[in-house]
Coordinates of C-alpha atoms (C1' of nucleotides) in Angstrom, one line a residue:
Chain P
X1 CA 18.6 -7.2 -1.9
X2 CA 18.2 -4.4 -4.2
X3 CA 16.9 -4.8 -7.8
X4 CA 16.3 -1.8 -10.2
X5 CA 12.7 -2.1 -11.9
X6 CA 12.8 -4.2 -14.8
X7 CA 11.4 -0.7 -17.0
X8 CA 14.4 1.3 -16.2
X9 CA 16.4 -0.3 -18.7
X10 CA 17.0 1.6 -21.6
X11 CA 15.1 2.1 -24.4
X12 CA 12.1 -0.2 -23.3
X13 CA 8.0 0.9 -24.0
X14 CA 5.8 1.3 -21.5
X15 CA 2.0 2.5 -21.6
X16 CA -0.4 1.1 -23.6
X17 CA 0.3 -2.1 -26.2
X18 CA -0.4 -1.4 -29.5
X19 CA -1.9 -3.7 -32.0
X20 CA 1.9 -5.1 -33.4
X21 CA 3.0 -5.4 -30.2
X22 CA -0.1 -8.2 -29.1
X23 CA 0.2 -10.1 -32.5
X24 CA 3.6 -10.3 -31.7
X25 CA 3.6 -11.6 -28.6
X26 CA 1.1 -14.2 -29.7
X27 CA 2.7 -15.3 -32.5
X28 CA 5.9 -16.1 -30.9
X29 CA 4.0 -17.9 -27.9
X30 CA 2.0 -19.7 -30.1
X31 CA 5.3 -20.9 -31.9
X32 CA 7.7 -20.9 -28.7
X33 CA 5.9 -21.0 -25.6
X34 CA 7.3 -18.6 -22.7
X35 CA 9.7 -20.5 -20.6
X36 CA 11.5 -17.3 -20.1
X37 CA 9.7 -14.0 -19.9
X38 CA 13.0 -11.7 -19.2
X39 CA 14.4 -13.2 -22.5
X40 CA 11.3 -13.5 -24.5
X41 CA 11.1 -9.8 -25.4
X42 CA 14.3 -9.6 -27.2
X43 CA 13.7 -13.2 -28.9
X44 CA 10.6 -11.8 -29.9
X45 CA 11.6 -8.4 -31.1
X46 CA 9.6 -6.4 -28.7
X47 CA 10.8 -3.1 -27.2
X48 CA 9.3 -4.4 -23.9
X49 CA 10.2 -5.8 -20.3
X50 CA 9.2 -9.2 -20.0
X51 CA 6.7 -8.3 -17.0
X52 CA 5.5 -6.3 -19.2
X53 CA 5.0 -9.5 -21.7
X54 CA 3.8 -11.4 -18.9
X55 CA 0.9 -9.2 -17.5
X56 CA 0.2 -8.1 -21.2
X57 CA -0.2 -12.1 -22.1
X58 CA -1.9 -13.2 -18.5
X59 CA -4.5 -10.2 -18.5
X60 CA -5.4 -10.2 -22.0
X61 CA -4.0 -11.5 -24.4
X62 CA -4.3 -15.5 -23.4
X63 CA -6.6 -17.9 -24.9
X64 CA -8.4 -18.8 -22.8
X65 CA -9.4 -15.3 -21.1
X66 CA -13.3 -15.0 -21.0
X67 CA -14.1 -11.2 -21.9
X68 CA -17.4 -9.7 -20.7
X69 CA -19.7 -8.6 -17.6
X70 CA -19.4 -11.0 -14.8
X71 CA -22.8 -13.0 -14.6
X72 CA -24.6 -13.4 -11.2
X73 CA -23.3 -16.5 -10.5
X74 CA -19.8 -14.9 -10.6
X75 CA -20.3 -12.4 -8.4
X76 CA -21.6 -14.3 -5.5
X77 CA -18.5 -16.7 -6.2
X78 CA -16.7 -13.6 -5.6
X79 CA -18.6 -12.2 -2.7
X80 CA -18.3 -15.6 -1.0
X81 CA -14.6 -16.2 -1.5
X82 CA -13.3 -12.5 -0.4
X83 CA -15.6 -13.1 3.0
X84 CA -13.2 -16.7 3.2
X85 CA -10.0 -15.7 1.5
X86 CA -10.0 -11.7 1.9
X87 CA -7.5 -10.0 -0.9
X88 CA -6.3 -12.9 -2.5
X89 CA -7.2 -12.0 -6.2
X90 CA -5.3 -14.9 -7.7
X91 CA -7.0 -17.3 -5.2
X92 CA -10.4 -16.1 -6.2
X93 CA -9.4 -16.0 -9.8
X94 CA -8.5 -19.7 -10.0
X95 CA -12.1 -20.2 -9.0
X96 CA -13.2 -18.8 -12.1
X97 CA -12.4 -20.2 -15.2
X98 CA -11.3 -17.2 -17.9
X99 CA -11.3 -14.5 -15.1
X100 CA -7.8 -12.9 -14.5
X101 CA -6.8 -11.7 -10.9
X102 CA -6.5 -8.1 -12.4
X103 CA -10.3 -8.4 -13.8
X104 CA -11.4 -9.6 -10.5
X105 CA -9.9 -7.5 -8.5
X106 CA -11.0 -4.4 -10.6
X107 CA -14.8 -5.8 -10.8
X108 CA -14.3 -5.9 -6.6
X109 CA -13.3 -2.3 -6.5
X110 CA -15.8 -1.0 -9.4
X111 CA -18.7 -2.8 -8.6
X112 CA -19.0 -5.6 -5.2
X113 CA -17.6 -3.4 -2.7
X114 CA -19.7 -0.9 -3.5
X115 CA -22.7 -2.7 -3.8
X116 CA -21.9 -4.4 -0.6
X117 CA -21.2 -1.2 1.5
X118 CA -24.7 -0.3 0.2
X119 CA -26.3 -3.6 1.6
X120 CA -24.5 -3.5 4.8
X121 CA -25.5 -0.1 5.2
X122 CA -29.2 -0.7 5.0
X123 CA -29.0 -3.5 7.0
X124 CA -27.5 -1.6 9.8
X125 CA -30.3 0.5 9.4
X126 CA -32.5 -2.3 10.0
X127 CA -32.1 -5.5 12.2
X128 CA -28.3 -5.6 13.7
X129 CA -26.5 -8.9 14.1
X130 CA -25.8 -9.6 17.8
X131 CA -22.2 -9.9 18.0
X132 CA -20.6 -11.7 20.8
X133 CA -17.2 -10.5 22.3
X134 CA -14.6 -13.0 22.5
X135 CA -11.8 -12.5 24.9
X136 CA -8.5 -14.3 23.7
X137 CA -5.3 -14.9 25.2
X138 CA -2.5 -16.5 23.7
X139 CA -0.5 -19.4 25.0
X140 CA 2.9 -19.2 26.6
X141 CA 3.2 -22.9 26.7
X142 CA 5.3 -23.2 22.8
X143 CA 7.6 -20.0 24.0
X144 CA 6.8 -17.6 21.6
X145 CA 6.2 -14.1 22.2
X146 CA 2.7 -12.9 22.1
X147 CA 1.8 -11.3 19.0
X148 CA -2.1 -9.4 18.7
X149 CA -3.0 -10.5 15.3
X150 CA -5.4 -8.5 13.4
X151 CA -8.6 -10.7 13.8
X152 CA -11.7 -11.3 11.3
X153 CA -15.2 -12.4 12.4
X154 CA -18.1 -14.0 10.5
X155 CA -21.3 -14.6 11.5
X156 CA -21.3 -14.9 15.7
X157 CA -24.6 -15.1 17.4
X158 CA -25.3 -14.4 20.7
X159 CA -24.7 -17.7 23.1
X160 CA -26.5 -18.1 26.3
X161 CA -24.7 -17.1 29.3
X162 CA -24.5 -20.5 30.8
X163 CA -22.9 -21.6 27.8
X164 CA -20.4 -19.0 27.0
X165 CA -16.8 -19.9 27.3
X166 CA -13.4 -18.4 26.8
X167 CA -11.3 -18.9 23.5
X168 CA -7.6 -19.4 23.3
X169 CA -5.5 -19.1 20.8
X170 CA -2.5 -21.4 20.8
X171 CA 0.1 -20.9 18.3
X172 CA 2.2 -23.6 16.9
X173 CA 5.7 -22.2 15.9
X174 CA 6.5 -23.4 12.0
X175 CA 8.0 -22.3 9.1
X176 CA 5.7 -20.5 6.7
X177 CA 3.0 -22.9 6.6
X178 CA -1.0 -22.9 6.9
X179 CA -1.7 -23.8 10.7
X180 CA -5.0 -24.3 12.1
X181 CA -4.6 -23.4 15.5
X182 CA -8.6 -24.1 17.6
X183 CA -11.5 -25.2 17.1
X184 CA -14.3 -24.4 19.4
X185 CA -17.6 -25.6 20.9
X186 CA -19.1 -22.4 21.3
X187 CA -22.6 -23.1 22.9
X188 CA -24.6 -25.1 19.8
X189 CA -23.0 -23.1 17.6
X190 CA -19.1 -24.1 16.1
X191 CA -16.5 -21.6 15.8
X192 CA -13.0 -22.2 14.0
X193 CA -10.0 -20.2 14.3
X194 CA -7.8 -20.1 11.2
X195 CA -4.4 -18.6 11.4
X196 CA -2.7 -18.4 8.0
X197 CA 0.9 -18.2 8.0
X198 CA 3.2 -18.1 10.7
X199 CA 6.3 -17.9 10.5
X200 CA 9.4 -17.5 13.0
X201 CA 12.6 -15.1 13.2
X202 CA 15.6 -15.8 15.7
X203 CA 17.9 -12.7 16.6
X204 CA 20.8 -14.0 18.7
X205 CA 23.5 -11.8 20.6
X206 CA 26.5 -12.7 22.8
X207 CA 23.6 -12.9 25.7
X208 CA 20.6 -14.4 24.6
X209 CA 18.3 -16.0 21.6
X210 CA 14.6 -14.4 20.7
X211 CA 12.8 -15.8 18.6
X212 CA 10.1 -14.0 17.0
X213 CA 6.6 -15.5 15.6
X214 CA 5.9 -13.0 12.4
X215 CA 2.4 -13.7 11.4
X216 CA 0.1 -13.0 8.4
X217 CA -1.8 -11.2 10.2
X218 CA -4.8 -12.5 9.6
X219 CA -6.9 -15.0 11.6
X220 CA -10.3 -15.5 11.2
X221 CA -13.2 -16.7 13.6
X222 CA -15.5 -18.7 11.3
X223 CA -18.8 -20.1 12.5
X224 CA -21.0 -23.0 11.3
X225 CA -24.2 -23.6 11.6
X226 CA -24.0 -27.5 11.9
X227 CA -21.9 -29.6 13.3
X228 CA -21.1 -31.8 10.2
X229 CA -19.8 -28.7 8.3
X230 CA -17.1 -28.8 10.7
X231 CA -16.5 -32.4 10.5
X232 CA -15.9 -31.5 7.0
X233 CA -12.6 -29.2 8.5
X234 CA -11.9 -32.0 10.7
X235 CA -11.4 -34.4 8.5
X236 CA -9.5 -32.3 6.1
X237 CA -7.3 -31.4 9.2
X238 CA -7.1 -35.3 9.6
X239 CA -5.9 -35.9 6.1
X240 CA -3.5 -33.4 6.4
X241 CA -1.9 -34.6 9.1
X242 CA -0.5 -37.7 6.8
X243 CA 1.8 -35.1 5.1
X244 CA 3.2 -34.2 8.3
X245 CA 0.6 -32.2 9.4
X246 CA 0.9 -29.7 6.5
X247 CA -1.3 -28.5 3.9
X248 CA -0.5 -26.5 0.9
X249 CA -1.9 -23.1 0.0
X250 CA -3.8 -24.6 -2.7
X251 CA -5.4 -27.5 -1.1
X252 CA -6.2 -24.8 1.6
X253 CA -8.1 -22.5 -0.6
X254 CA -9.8 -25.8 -2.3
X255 CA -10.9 -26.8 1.0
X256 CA -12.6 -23.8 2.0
X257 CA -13.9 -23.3 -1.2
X258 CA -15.3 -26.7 -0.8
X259 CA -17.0 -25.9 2.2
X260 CA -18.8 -22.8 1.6
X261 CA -19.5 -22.8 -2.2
X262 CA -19.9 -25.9 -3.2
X263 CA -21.5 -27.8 -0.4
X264 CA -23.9 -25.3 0.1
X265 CA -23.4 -23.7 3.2
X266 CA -25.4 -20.7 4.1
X267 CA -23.5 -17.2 2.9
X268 CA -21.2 -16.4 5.7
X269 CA -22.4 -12.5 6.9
X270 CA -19.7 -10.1 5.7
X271 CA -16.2 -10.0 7.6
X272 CA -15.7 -7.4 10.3
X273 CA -12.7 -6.6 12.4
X274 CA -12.7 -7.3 16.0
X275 CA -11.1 -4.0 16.8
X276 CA -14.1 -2.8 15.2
X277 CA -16.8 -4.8 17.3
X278 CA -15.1 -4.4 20.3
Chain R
dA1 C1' -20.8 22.6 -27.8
dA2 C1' -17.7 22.8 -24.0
dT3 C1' -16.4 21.6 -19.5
dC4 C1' -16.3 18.9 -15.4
dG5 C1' -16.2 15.0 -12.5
dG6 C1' -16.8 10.2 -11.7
dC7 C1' -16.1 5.6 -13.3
dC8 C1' -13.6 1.9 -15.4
dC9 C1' -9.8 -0.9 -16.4
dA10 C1' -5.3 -1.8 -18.5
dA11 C1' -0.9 -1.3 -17.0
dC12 C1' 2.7 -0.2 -13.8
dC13 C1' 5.2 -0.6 -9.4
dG14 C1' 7.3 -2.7 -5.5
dC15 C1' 7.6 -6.5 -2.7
dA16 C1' 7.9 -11.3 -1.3
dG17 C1' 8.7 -16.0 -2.2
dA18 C1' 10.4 -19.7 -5.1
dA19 C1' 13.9 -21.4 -7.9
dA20 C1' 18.4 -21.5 -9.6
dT21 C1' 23.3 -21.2 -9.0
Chain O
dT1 C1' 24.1 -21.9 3.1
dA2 C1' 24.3 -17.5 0.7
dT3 C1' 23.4 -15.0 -3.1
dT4 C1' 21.2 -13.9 -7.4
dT5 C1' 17.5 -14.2 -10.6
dC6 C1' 12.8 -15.0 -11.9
dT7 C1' 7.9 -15.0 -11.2
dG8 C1' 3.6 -14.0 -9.1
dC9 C1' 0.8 -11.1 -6.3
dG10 C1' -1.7 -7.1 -4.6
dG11 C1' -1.9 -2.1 -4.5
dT12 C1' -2.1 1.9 -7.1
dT13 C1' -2.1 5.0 -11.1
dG14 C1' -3.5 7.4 -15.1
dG15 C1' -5.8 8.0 -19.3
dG16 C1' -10.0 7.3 -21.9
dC17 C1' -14.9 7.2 -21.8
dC18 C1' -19.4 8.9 -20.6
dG19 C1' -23.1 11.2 -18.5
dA20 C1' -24.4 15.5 -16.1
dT21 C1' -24.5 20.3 -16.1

DNA sequence: AATCGGCCCAACCGCAGAAAT
DNA sequence: TATTTCTGCGGTTGGGCCGAT
């Protein structure tokens, strides 16, 4: 479907908001809410788009918006939840009461991933983390074509050889949903795989029926240093299983959250790609 | 004082998914 | 079920600010 940008119609603003414009906006949210943001603008008098409205209101101009540096107990929050959650501004942003997405994800770029290449870079320089290989295959057995996902790694230490063992991936073919997909015994260490969406296409001709798995390609090898942490996961996976073996983004992102932040588990070591380890 | 270059951040753009019809 | 509309998200941009030269 093709849509032209909301901006293109005629005779709206665009740049900068000027001081009218926000106590504009205000005033008729404080008075009518904003149940409709393409209609709001015209209700309100404003020569503006109602994205426009929206990002001016949700990045600024809210209430509740906490202005100011980020104190150190933000910034590991962040830190922590990227290593889990990767780009997901909004994610992260829920975790912080007042912070926008837009203000996070700016404070990333300005500041953490900066500060973090630094880190990384001296500890290259002084002790490396072993990284073990691990070889993956995925299943035939649901009848999905094979897809190489772009895989993530945290914090992997070297096993002993009698203990090291193979990982396989299985894939379970559903629509758009959060799918845990392994866990693994890897030595006394526990690993987790964690795929995050998968989703399937079917292309039928006269001949045949293929049927595509199109991933988020993300999937992340997590370790933990106890066993219990994983229970944790377990039992959330248990839970889950009452609604039909689903889980919601949310509850997702609460759980890991959970995990890492809040209970106290040790800082997982920054992400790398496997392409790049192997 | 003028210029330059890097940094910061508000705002925009395009896409994807959800909701409505 | 198909189509259209709306909303939210993440990536990117561009203008203002500020320190260095």
């Amino acid at each position: 479907m093709v849509r032209t940008p909301c901006c293109e119609e005629m005779g709206l603003k665009k740049g900068p908001w000027s001081p009218e414009e926000d106590r504009i906006l205000i005033s008729y949210i404080q008075q009518f809410g904003h149940a409709n943001w393409r209609a709001l603008p015209r209700q309100a008098g404003l020569q503006r788009c109602g994205k426009s409205c929206r990002l001016r209101w949700t990045n600024y101009l809210r209430p509740d918006i906490k202005r100011g540096n980020f104190s150190k107990e933000e910034e590991e929050t962040i830190i922590k939840l990227h290593q889990i959650l990767g780009n997901r501004w909004s994610s992260i942003a829920a975790k912080l009461p007042g912070r926008t997405d837009n203000e996070v994800k700016n404070f990333w770029h300005t500041h953490l991933k900066k500060k973090l290449q630094r880190s990384n870079t001296s500890m290259n320089n002084s002790t490396s983390t072993p990284v073990q290989k691990i070889s993956q295959s995925t299943s035939t057995s649901t009848g999905i074509m094979a897809v190489q996902p772009q895989i993530v790694m945290s914090h992997i230490e070297e096993p002993s050889s009698h203990t090291k063992e193979e990982t396989t991936v299985r894939t379970i073919p559903r629509s758009t949903r959060n799918v845990i997909s392994i866990d693994h015994d890897y030595g006394n260490k526990y690993f987790m795989l964690k795929e995050a969406k998968i989703k399937c296409s079917t292309t039928s001709t006269s001949t045949s029926t293929t049927t595509t798995p199109l991933f988020d390609p993300r999937l992340q090898i997590i370790s933990f240093n106890s066993k219990s942490s994983m229970d944790q996961y377990t039992m959330k996976k248990g839970s889950s299983n009452d609604n039909n073996g689903l889980t919601s983004k949310n509850e997702d992102m609460d759980f890991w959250y959970n995990l890492f932040v809040k209970a106290g588990e040790s800082t997982p070591r920054p992400l790398k790609t496997l392409d790049a380890l192997l």
